[in-house]
Short mmCIF file of C-alpha atoms in Angstrom, two decimals:
data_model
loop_
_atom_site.label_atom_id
_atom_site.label_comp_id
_atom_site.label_asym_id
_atom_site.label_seq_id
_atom_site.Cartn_x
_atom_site.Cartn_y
_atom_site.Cartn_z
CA UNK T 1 153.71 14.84 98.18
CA UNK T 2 154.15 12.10 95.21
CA UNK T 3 155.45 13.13 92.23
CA UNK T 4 153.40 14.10 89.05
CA UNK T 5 150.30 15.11 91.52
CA UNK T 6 149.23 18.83 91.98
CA UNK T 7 147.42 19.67 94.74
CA UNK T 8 143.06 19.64 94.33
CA UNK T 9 142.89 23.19 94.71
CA UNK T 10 145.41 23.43 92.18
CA UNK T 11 143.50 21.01 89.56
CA UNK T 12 140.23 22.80 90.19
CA UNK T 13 141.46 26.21 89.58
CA UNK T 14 142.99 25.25 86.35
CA UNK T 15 139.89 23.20 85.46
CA UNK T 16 137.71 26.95 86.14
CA UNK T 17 140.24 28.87 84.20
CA UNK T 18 139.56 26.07 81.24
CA UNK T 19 135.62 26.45 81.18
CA UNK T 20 135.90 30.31 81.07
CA UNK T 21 138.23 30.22 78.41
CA UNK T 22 135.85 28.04 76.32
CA UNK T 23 132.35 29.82 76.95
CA UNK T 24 134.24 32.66 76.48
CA UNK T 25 135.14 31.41 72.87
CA UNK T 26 131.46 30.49 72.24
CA UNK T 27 130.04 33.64 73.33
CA UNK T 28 132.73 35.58 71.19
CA UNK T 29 131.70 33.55 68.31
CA UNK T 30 127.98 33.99 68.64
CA UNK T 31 128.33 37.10 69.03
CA UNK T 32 130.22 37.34 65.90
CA UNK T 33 127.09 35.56 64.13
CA UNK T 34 124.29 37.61 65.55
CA UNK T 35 125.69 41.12 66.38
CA UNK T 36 129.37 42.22 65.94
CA UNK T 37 129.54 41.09 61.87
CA UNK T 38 128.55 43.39 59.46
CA UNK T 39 127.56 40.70 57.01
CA UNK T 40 124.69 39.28 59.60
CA UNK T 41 122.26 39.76 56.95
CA UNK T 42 123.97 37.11 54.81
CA UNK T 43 123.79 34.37 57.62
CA UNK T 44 120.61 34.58 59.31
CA UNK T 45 118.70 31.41 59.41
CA UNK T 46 116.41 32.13 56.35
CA UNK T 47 118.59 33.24 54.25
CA UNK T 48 121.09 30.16 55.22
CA UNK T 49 117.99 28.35 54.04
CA UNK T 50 117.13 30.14 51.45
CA UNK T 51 121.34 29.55 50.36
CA UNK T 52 121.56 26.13 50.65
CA UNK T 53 117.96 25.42 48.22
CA UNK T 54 114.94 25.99 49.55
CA UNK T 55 112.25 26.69 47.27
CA UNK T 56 110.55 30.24 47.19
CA UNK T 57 106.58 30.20 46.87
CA UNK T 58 105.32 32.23 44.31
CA UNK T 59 101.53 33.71 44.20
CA UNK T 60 100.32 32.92 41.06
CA UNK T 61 96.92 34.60 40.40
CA UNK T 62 93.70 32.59 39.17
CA UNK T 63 93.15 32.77 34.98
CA UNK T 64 89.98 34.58 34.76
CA UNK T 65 88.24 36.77 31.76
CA UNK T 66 86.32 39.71 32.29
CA UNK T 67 83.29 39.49 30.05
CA UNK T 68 81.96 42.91 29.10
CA UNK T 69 78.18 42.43 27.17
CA UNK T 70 76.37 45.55 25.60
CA UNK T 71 72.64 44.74 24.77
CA UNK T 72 71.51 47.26 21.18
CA UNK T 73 67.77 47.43 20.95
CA UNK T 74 66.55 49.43 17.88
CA UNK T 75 63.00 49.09 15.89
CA UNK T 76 62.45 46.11 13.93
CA UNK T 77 64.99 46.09 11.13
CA UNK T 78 66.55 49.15 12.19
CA UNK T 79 70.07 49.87 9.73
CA UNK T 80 72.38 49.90 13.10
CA UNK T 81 71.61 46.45 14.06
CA UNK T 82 70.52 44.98 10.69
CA UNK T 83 73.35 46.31 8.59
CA UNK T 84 75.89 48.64 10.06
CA UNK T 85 77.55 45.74 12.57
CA UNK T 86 77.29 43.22 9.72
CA UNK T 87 79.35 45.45 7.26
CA UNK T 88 82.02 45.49 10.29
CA UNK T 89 81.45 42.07 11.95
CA UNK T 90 83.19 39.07 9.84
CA UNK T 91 81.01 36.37 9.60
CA UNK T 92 83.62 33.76 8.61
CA UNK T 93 85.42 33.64 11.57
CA UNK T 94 83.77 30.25 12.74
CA UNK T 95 83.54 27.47 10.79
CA UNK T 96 81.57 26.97 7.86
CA UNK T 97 79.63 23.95 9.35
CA UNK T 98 78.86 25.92 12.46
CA UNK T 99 77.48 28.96 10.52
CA UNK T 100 75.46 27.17 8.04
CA UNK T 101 73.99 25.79 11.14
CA UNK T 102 73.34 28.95 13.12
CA UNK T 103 72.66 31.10 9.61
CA UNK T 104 69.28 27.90 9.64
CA UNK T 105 67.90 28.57 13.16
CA UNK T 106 67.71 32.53 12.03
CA UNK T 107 71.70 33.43 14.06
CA UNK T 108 74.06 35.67 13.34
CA UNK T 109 77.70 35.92 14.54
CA UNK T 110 80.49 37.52 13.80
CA UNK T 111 84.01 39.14 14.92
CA UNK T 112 84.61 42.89 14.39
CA UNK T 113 88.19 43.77 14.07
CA UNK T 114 89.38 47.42 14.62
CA UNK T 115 86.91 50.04 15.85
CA UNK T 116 82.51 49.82 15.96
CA UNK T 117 80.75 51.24 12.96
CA UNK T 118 80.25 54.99 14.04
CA UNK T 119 76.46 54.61 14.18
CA UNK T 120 77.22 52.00 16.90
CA UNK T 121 80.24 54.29 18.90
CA UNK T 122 77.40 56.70 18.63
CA UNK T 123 74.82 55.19 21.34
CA UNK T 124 77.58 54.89 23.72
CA UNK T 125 77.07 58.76 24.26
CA UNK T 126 73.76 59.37 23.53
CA UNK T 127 71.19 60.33 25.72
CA UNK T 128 68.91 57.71 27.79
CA UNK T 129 67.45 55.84 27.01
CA UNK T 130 69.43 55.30 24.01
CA UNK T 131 72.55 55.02 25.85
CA UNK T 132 74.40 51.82 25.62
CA UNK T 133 75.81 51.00 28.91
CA UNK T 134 77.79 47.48 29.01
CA UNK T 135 77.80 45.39 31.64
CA UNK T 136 80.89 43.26 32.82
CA UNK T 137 81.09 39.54 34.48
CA UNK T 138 84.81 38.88 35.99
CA UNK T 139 84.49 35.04 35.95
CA UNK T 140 86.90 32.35 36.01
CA UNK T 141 88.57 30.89 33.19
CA UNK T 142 86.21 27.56 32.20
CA UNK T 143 83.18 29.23 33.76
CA UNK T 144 80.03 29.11 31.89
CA UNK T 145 78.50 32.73 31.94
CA UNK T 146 74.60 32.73 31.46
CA UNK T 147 73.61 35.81 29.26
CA UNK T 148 70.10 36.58 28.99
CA UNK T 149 68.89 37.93 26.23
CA UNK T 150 65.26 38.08 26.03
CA UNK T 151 62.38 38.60 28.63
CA UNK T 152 59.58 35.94 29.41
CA UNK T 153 57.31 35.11 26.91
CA UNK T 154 53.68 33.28 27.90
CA UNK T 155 54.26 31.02 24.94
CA UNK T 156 56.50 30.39 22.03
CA UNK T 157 56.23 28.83 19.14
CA UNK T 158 59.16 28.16 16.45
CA UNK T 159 60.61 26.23 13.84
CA UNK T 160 63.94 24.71 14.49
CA UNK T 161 66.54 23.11 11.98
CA UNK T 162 69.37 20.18 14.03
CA UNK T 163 70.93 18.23 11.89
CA UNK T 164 69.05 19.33 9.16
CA UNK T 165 65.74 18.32 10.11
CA UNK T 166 63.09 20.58 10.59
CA UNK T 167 60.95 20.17 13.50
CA UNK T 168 58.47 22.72 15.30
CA UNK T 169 58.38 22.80 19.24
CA UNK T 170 56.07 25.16 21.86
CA UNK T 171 57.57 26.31 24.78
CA UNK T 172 55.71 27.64 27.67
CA UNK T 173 57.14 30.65 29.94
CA UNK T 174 59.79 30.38 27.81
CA UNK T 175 63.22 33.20 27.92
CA UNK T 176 65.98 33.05 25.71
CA UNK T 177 69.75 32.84 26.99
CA UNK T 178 73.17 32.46 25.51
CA UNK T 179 75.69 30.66 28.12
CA UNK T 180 79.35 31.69 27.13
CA UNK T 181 82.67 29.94 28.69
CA UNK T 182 86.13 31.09 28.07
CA UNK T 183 89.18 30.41 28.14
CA UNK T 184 93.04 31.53 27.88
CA UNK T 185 94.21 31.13 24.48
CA UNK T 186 97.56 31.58 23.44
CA UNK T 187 99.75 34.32 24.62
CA UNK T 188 96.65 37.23 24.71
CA UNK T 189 93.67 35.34 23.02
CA UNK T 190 90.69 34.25 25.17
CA UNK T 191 88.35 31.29 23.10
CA UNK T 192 85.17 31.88 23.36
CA UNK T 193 82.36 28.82 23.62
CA UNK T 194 79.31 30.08 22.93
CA UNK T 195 75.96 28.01 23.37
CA UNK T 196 72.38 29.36 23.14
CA UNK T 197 69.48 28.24 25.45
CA UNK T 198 66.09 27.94 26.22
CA UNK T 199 64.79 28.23 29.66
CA UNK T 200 61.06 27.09 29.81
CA UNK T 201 57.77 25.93 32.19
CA UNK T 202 56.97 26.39 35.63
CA UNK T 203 59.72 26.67 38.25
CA UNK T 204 60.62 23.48 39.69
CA UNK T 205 62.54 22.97 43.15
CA UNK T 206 65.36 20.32 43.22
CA UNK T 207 68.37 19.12 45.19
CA UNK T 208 71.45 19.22 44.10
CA UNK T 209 74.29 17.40 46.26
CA UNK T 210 77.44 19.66 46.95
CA UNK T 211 81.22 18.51 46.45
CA UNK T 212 82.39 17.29 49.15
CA UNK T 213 85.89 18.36 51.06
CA UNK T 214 86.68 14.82 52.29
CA UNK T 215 84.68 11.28 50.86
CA UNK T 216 83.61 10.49 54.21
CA UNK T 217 82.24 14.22 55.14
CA UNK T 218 77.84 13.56 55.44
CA UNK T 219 76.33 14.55 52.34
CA UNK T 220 74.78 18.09 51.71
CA UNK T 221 72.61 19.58 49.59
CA UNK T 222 71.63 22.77 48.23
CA UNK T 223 68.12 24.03 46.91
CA UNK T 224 68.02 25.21 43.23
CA UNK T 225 64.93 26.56 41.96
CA UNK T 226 64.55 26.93 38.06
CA UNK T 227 63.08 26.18 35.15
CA UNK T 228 63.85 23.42 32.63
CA UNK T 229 66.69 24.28 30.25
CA UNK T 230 67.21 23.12 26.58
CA UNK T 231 70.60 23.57 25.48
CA UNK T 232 71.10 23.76 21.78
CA UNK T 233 74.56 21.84 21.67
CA UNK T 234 74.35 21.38 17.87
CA UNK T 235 74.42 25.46 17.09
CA UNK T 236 77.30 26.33 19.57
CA UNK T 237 80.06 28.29 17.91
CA UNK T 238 83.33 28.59 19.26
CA UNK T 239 85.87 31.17 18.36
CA UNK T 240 89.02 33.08 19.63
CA UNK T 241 89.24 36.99 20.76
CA UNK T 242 92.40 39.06 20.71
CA UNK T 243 92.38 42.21 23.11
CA UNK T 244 90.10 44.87 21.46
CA UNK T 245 88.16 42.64 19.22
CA UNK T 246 84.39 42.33 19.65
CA UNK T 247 81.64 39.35 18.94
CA UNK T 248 78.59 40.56 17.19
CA UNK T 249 75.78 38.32 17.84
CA UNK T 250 72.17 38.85 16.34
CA UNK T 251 69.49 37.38 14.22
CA UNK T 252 68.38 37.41 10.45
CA UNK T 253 64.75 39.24 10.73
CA UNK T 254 63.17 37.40 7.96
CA UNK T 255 62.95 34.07 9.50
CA UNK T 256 60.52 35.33 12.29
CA UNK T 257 59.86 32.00 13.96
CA UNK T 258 63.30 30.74 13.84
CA UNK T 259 65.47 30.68 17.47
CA UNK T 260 67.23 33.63 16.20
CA UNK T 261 64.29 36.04 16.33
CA UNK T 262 62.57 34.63 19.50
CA UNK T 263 66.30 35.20 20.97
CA UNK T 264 66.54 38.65 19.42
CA UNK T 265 63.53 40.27 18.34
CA UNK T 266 60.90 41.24 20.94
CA UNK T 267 56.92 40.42 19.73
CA UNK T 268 54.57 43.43 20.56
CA UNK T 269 50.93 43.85 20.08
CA UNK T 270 51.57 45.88 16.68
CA UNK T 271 54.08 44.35 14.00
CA UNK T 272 55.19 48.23 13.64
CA UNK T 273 56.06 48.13 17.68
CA UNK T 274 58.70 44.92 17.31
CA UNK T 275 62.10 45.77 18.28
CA UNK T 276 65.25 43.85 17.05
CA UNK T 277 68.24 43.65 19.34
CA UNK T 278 72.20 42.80 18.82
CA UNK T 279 74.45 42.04 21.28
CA UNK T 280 78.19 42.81 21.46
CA UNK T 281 80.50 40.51 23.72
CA UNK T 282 84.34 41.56 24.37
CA UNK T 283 86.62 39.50 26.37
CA UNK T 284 89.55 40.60 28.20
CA UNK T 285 92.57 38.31 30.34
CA UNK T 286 94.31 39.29 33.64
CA UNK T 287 97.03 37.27 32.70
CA UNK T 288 99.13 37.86 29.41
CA UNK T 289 101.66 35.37 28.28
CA UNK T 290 101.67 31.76 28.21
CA UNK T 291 101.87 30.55 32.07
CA UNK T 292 102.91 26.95 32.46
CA UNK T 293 100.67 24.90 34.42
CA UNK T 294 99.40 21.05 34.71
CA UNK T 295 97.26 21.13 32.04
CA UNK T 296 98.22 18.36 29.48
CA UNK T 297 99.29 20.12 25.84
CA UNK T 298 96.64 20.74 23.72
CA UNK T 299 96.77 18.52 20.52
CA UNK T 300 95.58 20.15 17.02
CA UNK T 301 92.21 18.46 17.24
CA UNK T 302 91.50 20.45 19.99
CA UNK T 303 91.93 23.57 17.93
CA UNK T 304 89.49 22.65 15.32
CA UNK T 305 86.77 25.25 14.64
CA UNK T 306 88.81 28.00 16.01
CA UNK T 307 89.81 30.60 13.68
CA UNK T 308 92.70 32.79 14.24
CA UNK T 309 91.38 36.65 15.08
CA UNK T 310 93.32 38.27 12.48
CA UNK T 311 95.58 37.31 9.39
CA UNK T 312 98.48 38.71 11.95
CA UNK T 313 97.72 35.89 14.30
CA UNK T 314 97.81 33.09 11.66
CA UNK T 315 100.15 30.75 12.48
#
């Protein structure tokens, strides 16, 4: 036998003995990971991951407003909606420009702070069909609501002041709306645009193309049927709501072909038999705080027209 050489049988049983010896170290030290440490928690893949940096999603919820509109129909010139909300309701919480131009076209609006006139908490438990029963529209923030405010008409006739000049227009099959977007103001506010309509004539079919997921999807469209709409761009009012506050909107009865009263007073065969309607608007957040998002910062022209909703909230 030369020297320095073990037999085979000798070099193979020592190589065996080696590779035990090492799985046997692995396994003992998995096993140590996964089930014999009482720390495993710590060191399980995800949380390793989550150790060493990786970001966390977070569910952020959509801004939306919930919209809650009561509609108050009382006999032409009745004191609830021709004085009592106007003692309560502060007029000068738009602008003066856009209220000398809504205050022409026979409008009303205004912000009650604190609680409703009592004559006005009163119809919300009175008996039908004096009852006032609000109805509430959950919509996105930037959505524009359409309100309607006024049943079909065969014909309308009325006197409208833009830009200070008079003009008078006919409408056929004409209804009045008011189309209302908000948005997240602030910390709790919700700003309130506020544009009334006219939707008049026969119904027309179009097509309107939808968006699109991808530019090369085919093109699709949907069917809309509807009347023409006149938007009054010139008398929209814009103005910010704090949690419990409430937008009076309504009409000055003397000017009785003005937009106001065709959006607010109802014609009848008998002048004793017109009614006169107000409507009250609150607007409510499901998200309080300011939330960062990609939104550039607003700049102060942006916040031109808006009045604060209290003397509290004056910055």
């Amino acid at each position: 036998m030369r020297k320095g050489f073990r037999p085979m049988g000798e070099r193979q049983a020592s190589s065996a003995v080696t590779r035990r010896v090492a799985l046997g170290g692995v396994a003992a030290g998995l096993a140590g990971v996964w089930g014999c440490n009482p720390l495993k928690e710590q060191i399980r893949p995800d949380n390793l991951l989550g150790r060493i940096g990786r970001p966390r999603g977070e569910l952020i919820e959509p801004k939306k407003v919930a919209l809650r509109m009561a509609v108050i129909s009382r006999p032409h010139r009745d004191p609830v909606v021709n004085e009592a909300i106007w003692r309560a309701a502060d007029e000068q919480a738009i602008s003066p420009e856009e209220r000398r131009a809504l205050q022409a076209n026979g409008i009303r609006l205004g912000r009650i702070v604190g609680d409703l006139p009592r004559e006005v908490e009163a119809l919300f438990s009175a008996e039908p069909p004096d009852k006032l029963e609000p109805v509430t529209f959950l919509v996105p923030e930037g959505t524009q609501e359409l309100l309607s405010l006024s049943e079909e008409v065969d014909q309308a006739s009325m006197i409208l002041n833009v830009d200070g000049r008079v003009t008078g227009k006919d409408y056929d099959r004409a209804r009045g709306h008011y189309r209302v977007t908000p948005e997240h103001y602030g910390g709790n506010a919700v700003s309130l645009r506020l544009t009334p309509e006219i939707h008049h004539g026969r119904v027309q079919r179009s097509y309107e193309p939808l968006q699109q997921a991808t530019p090369y999807a085919p093109q699709e469209f949907k069917i809309a049927d509807a009347q023409r709409q006149e938007s009054f761009r010139d008398l929209t009012a814009r103005l910010l709501v704090e949690p419990g506050q409430v937008i009076a909107i309504g009409c000055i009865p003397d000017q009785e072909r003005s937009l106001g009263a065709f959006l607010f007073m109802a014609s009848a065969d008998h002048v004793d038999q017109r009614t006169q309607r107000a409507v009250l608007i609150w607007a409510d957040r499901n998200q309080l705080g300011v939330i960062e998002d990609r939104k550039p910062a607003a700049s102060p022209a942006d916040d031109v027209g808006l009045t604060p909703a209290g003397d509290e909230f004056a910055r």
